[in-house]
CSV table of C-alpha atoms in Angstrom, one decimal:
chain,number,residue,atom,x,y,z
R,1,MET,CA,0.0,-0.1,0.0
R,2,LYS,CA,1.3,3.5,-0.9
R,3,LYS,CA,2.4,5.6,1.9
R,4,ILE,CA,0.8,9.0,1.7
R,5,LYS,CA,3.1,11.9,2.0
R,6,VAL,CA,1.8,14.9,4.1
R,7,LEU,CA,3.5,18.2,4.7
R,8,ILE,CA,2.3,20.3,7.6
R,9,VAL,CA,3.5,23.8,7.7
R,10,ASP,CA,2.6,25.7,10.9
R,11,ASP,CA,4.4,28.1,13.2
R,12,HIS,CA,2.8,26.7,16.2
R,13,ASN,CA,4.8,23.8,17.2
R,14,ILE,CA,2.7,23.1,20.2
R,15,LEU,CA,0.0,21.7,17.7
R,16,LYS,CA,2.4,19.3,16.0
R,17,PRO,CA,1.5,16.1,18.0
R,18,GLY,CA,-2.3,16.8,17.6
R,19,ILE,CA,-2.1,17.3,14.0
R,20,ILE,CA,0.1,14.5,13.1
R,21,ASN,CA,-2.1,12.2,15.2
R,22,MET,CA,-5.2,13.2,13.2
R,23,VAL,CA,-3.2,12.6,9.9
R,24,VAL,CA,-2.4,9.1,11.0
R,25,GLN,CA,-6.1,8.5,12.0
R,26,ALA,CA,-7.0,9.6,8.5
R,27,PHE,CA,-4.7,7.5,6.5
R,28,GLY,CA,-2.9,4.9,8.6
R,29,GLN,CA,0.1,4.6,6.3
R,30,VAL,CA,1.5,8.0,6.2
R,31,GLU,CA,4.8,10.0,6.1
R,32,CYS,CA,4.5,13.2,8.0
R,33,HIS,CA,6.7,16.3,7.5
R,34,PHE,CA,6.3,19.2,9.8
R,35,THR,CA,8.1,22.7,9.5
R,36,ASP,CA,7.4,26.1,10.7
R,37,ARG,CA,9.5,27.9,8.0
R,38,VAL,CA,8.5,28.5,4.3
R,39,ARG,CA,12.1,27.9,3.0
R,40,ASN,CA,12.0,24.5,4.8
R,41,ALA,CA,8.7,23.8,3.4
R,42,ARG,CA,9.9,24.4,-0.2
R,43,ALA,CA,12.9,22.2,0.5
R,44,ILE,CA,10.8,19.3,1.9
R,45,PHE,CA,8.6,19.8,-1.0
R,46,HIS,CA,11.3,19.4,-3.7
R,47,GLN,CA,12.9,16.5,-1.8
R,48,ASN,CA,9.9,14.5,-1.6
R,49,GLU,CA,6.7,13.7,-3.5
R,50,ILE,CA,4.3,15.4,-1.3
R,51,ASP,CA,0.6,14.4,-1.7
R,52,ILE,CA,-1.1,16.9,0.6
R,53,ILE,CA,0.0,20.2,2.2
R,54,ILE,CA,-1.9,21.3,5.4
R,55,SER,CA,-0.7,25.0,5.9
R,56,ASP,CA,-1.4,27.8,8.2
R,57,LEU,CA,-2.1,31.0,6.5
R,58,GLU,CA,-0.1,33.4,8.6
R,59,LEU,CA,3.4,32.3,9.3
R,60,GLY,CA,5.1,34.7,11.8
R,61,MET,CA,8.8,33.6,11.2
R,62,ASP,CA,8.6,34.3,7.5
R,63,GLU,CA,7.6,38.1,7.1
R,64,ASN,CA,8.0,38.1,3.4
R,65,ILE,CA,5.7,35.2,2.4
R,66,ASP,CA,2.5,33.7,4.0
R,67,GLY,CA,0.6,30.4,3.5
R,68,PHE,CA,-1.4,32.1,0.6
R,69,CYS,CA,1.7,32.7,-1.5
R,70,LEU,CA,3.4,29.5,-0.4
R,71,ILE,CA,0.6,27.3,-1.9
R,72,GLN,CA,0.1,29.5,-5.0
R,73,ASN,CA,3.9,29.1,-5.7
R,74,LEU,CA,4.1,25.4,-5.1
R,75,LYS,CA,0.9,24.6,-7.2
R,76,GLN,CA,2.4,26.4,-10.1
R,77,LEU,CA,5.2,23.9,-9.8
R,78,GLU,CA,2.9,20.9,-9.2
R,79,PRO,CA,-0.6,21.5,-10.5
R,80,HIS,CA,-1.7,18.2,-9.0
R,81,LEU,CA,-0.8,19.1,-5.4
R,82,LYS,CA,-3.7,19.0,-2.9
R,83,CYS,CA,-3.7,21.7,-0.2
R,84,ILE,CA,-5.8,22.5,2.9
R,85,ALA,CA,-5.8,25.7,4.8
R,86,PHE,CA,-5.7,25.4,8.7
R,87,THR,CA,-6.1,28.6,10.2
R,88,ASN,CA,-7.5,30.7,13.2
R,89,TYR,CA,-8.9,33.2,10.7
R,90,ASN,CA,-12.4,31.8,10.5
R,91,SER,CA,-14.0,34.2,8.1
R,92,TYR,CA,-15.6,34.1,4.7
R,93,ARG,CA,-13.1,36.8,3.3
R,94,ILE,CA,-10.2,34.7,4.3
R,95,MET,CA,-11.8,31.4,3.1
R,96,LYS,CA,-12.6,32.8,-0.4
R,97,LYS,CA,-8.9,34.1,-0.6
R,98,ALA,CA,-7.7,30.8,0.2
R,99,MET,CA,-9.8,29.2,-2.5
R,100,ASN,CA,-8.4,31.9,-5.0
R,101,PHE,CA,-4.8,31.1,-4.1
R,102,GLY,CA,-5.4,27.3,-4.9
R,103,PHE,CA,-6.3,25.7,-1.7
R,104,ASN,CA,-8.7,22.7,-2.1
R,105,SER,CA,-10.5,23.2,1.5
R,106,PHE,CA,-10.4,25.3,4.4
R,107,LEU,CA,-10.3,24.2,8.2
R,108,ALA,CA,-10.7,26.4,11.3
R,109,LYS,CA,-8.2,25.3,14.0
R,110,SER,CA,-11.2,25.1,16.2
R,111,CYS,CA,-12.8,22.3,14.0
R,112,LEU,CA,-13.9,19.0,15.3
R,113,GLU,CA,-11.4,16.2,14.9
R,114,GLU,CA,-14.0,14.4,12.7
R,115,ASP,CA,-14.2,17.4,10.4
R,116,PHE,CA,-10.4,17.5,10.1
R,117,ILE,CA,-9.9,13.6,9.3
R,118,ASN,CA,-13.1,13.7,6.9
R,119,THR,CA,-11.6,16.7,5.1
R,120,LEU,CA,-8.2,15.3,4.8
R,121,GLN,CA,-9.6,12.0,3.4
R,122,ALA,CA,-11.9,13.8,1.0
R,123,VAL,CA,-9.2,16.2,-0.4
R,124,TYR,CA,-6.9,13.3,-1.1
R,125,HIS,CA,-9.5,11.7,-3.4
R,126,ILE,CA,-10.8,14.7,-5.4
R,127,PRO,CA,-9.3,16.3,-8.5
R,128,SER,CA,-6.7,19.0,-7.7
R,129,ASN,CA,-8.7,21.7,-9.3
R,130,GLU,CA,-11.8,21.0,-7.1
R,131,VAL,CA,-12.9,22.3,-3.7
R,132,PHE,CA,-14.1,20.2,-0.8
R,133,TYR,CA,-16.5,22.1,1.5
R,134,SER,CA,-15.6,21.0,4.9
R,135,LEU,CA,-18.0,21.5,8.0
R,136,SER,CA,-15.9,24.7,8.7
R,137,MET,CA,-16.6,25.9,5.4
R,138,LYS,CA,-20.2,25.2,5.6
R,139,GLU,CA,-20.6,26.9,8.9
R,140,ILE,CA,-18.9,30.1,7.5
R,141,LEU,CA,-21.3,30.2,4.6
R,142,LYS,CA,-24.3,29.6,6.8
R,143,LYS,CA,-23.3,32.6,9.0
R,144,LYS,CA,-22.5,34.7,5.8
R,145,ASN,CA,-26.0,34.0,4.2
R,146,THR,CA,-27.8,34.6,7.4
R,147,PHE,CA,-26.0,37.9,7.8
R,148,TYR,CA,-26.9,38.9,4.2
R,149,HIS,CA,-30.5,37.7,4.5
R,150,ASN,CA,-30.9,39.9,7.5
R,151,ILE,CA,-29.4,42.9,5.8
R,152,PHE,CA,-31.3,42.4,2.6
R,153,ALA,CA,-34.6,41.3,4.0
R,154,ALA,CA,-36.4,44.4,2.7
R,155,SER,CA,-34.8,44.0,-0.6
R,156,LEU,CA,-35.8,40.3,-1.0
R,157,TYR,CA,-39.4,41.4,-0.1
R,158,GLY,CA,-39.3,44.3,-2.8
R,159,LEU,CA,-38.3,41.8,-5.5
R,160,SER,CA,-42.1,41.3,-6.4
R,161,LYS,CA,-42.5,45.0,-7.0
R,162,LEU,CA,-39.9,45.2,-9.8
R,163,SER,CA,-40.9,45.5,-13.4
R,164,ALA,CA,-39.5,42.9,-15.8
R,165,ARG,CA,-36.9,45.5,-17.1
R,166,GLU,CA,-35.9,46.2,-13.4
R,167,LEU,CA,-35.6,42.8,-12.8
R,168,GLU,CA,-33.4,42.3,-15.7
R,169,LEU,CA,-31.2,45.2,-14.5
R,170,THR,CA,-30.9,43.6,-10.9
R,171,LEU,CA,-29.7,40.2,-12.4
R,172,LEU,CA,-27.1,42.1,-14.9
R,173,SER,CA,-25.9,44.0,-12.0
R,174,ALA,CA,-24.4,40.9,-10.6
R,175,LYS,CA,-21.7,41.3,-13.3
R,176,THR,CA,-21.7,45.1,-14.0
R,177,THR,CA,-23.3,48.3,-13.2
R,178,ASN,CA,-21.6,50.3,-15.9
R,179,LYS,CA,-24.7,52.0,-17.6
R,180,HIS,CA,-23.2,51.9,-21.1
R,181,LYS,CA,-22.6,48.2,-21.1
R,182,LEU,CA,-25.9,47.7,-19.6
R,183,ALA,CA,-27.5,50.0,-22.3
R,184,GLU,CA,-25.8,47.8,-25.0
R,185,ILE,CA,-26.9,44.6,-23.3
R,186,MET,CA,-30.7,45.7,-22.8
R,187,GLN,CA,-30.6,47.6,-26.1
R,188,ILE,CA,-31.9,50.9,-24.5
R,189,HIS,CA,-30.5,54.3,-24.0
R,190,HIS,CA,-28.1,54.8,-21.3
R,191,THR,CA,-30.3,57.7,-19.7
R,192,THR,CA,-33.1,55.0,-19.3
R,193,ILE,CA,-30.6,52.8,-17.5
R,194,ASP,CA,-30.2,55.7,-14.9
R,195,THR,CA,-34.1,55.7,-14.5
R,196,HIS,CA,-34.2,52.1,-14.1
R,197,PHE,CA,-31.6,52.1,-11.5
R,198,ARG,CA,-33.4,54.8,-9.5
R,199,ASN,CA,-36.5,52.9,-9.5
R,200,THR,CA,-34.9,49.7,-8.6
R,201,LEU,CA,-33.0,50.9,-5.8
R,202,ALA,CA,-36.1,52.6,-4.4
R,203,LYS,CA,-38.3,49.5,-4.6
R,204,LEU,CA,-35.5,47.3,-3.1
R,205,ALA,CA,-34.6,49.8,-0.4
R,206,LEU,CA,-31.0,49.9,-1.3
R,207,SER,CA,-28.8,52.9,-1.3
R,208,ASN,CA,-26.6,52.6,-4.3
R,209,ARG,CA,-25.5,50.6,-7.4
R,210,LYS,CA,-22.7,48.8,-5.3
R,211,GLU,CA,-25.2,47.5,-2.9
R,212,LEU,CA,-27.5,46.4,-5.7
R,213,SER,CA,-24.4,44.6,-7.3
R,214,LEU,CA,-23.6,42.8,-4.0
R,215,PHE,CA,-27.3,41.9,-3.5
R,216,ALA,CA,-27.6,40.4,-7.0
R,217,LYS,CA,-24.5,38.3,-6.6
R,218,GLU,CA,-25.7,37.0,-3.1
R,219,PHE,CA,-29.2,36.2,-4.2
R,220,PHE,CA,-28.9,35.6,-8.0
R,221,THR,CA,-30.7,32.2,-7.8
R,222,GLU,CA,-33.4,33.6,-5.7
R,223,ILE,CA,-34.0,36.5,-8.0
R,224,LYS,CA,-34.1,34.2,-11.1
R,225,LYS,CA,-37.1,32.4,-9.3
R,226,GLN,CA,-39.2,35.6,-10.0
R,227,ASP,CA,-41.2,35.7,-13.1
R,228,VAL,CA,-38.4,36.4,-15.5
R,229,PRO,CA,-39.4,36.8,-19.1
R,230,ASN,CA,-37.7,34.4,-21.5
R,231,ASP,CA,-36.1,36.9,-23.6
R,232,ILE,CA,-34.3,38.6,-20.7
R,233,SER,CA,-30.5,38.9,-21.7
R,234,ILE,CA,-29.0,37.5,-18.4
R,235,ILE,CA,-25.2,37.4,-18.5
């Protein structure tokens, strides 16, 4: 049976025994490498055929590079590498940034042991360009969605007040709020776009076009459930 090779990059050495123990529980036959320095991580990576990297995102001893850049650089060298972020920064913004830099999953350091083990096993088996949503990630998304639902409650209620053109403008705002681009897509004059914006913002109880764009991105699927005409030019 192939021995799985795991590299753990974390500047909190006190966590080393616990992390290694969970890695062993996940795979049984495993070869663990642990380092608190980026330069050592790179050396270990080049000297061994690493299957999975578990990396903290902030590495205090390496001021010029963090876990985001480390993984981005290593995945450029080895696109098939699997990577998991393991961090105290339990927020949607950090989670999204980690995914953009090439991580395959995201775990909070406060996560349950079961979540850690399941995530490690799942990431090992998925394609290197896919994301596995751990329980940590699902909890972050749930909190984020609850937060936005509370903020945009009046906006969601106001959807039923929109005309077909205003509904189209709302959907298109998920991609752009540039009135000239919207005028071209919707085949109307840009001054009419300004009128549609004013009416839409008023009906959805929003303050500006940036808020409309954020609202459209967060609730795109829900907005599409409205009575959208078949000929609407959704991006």
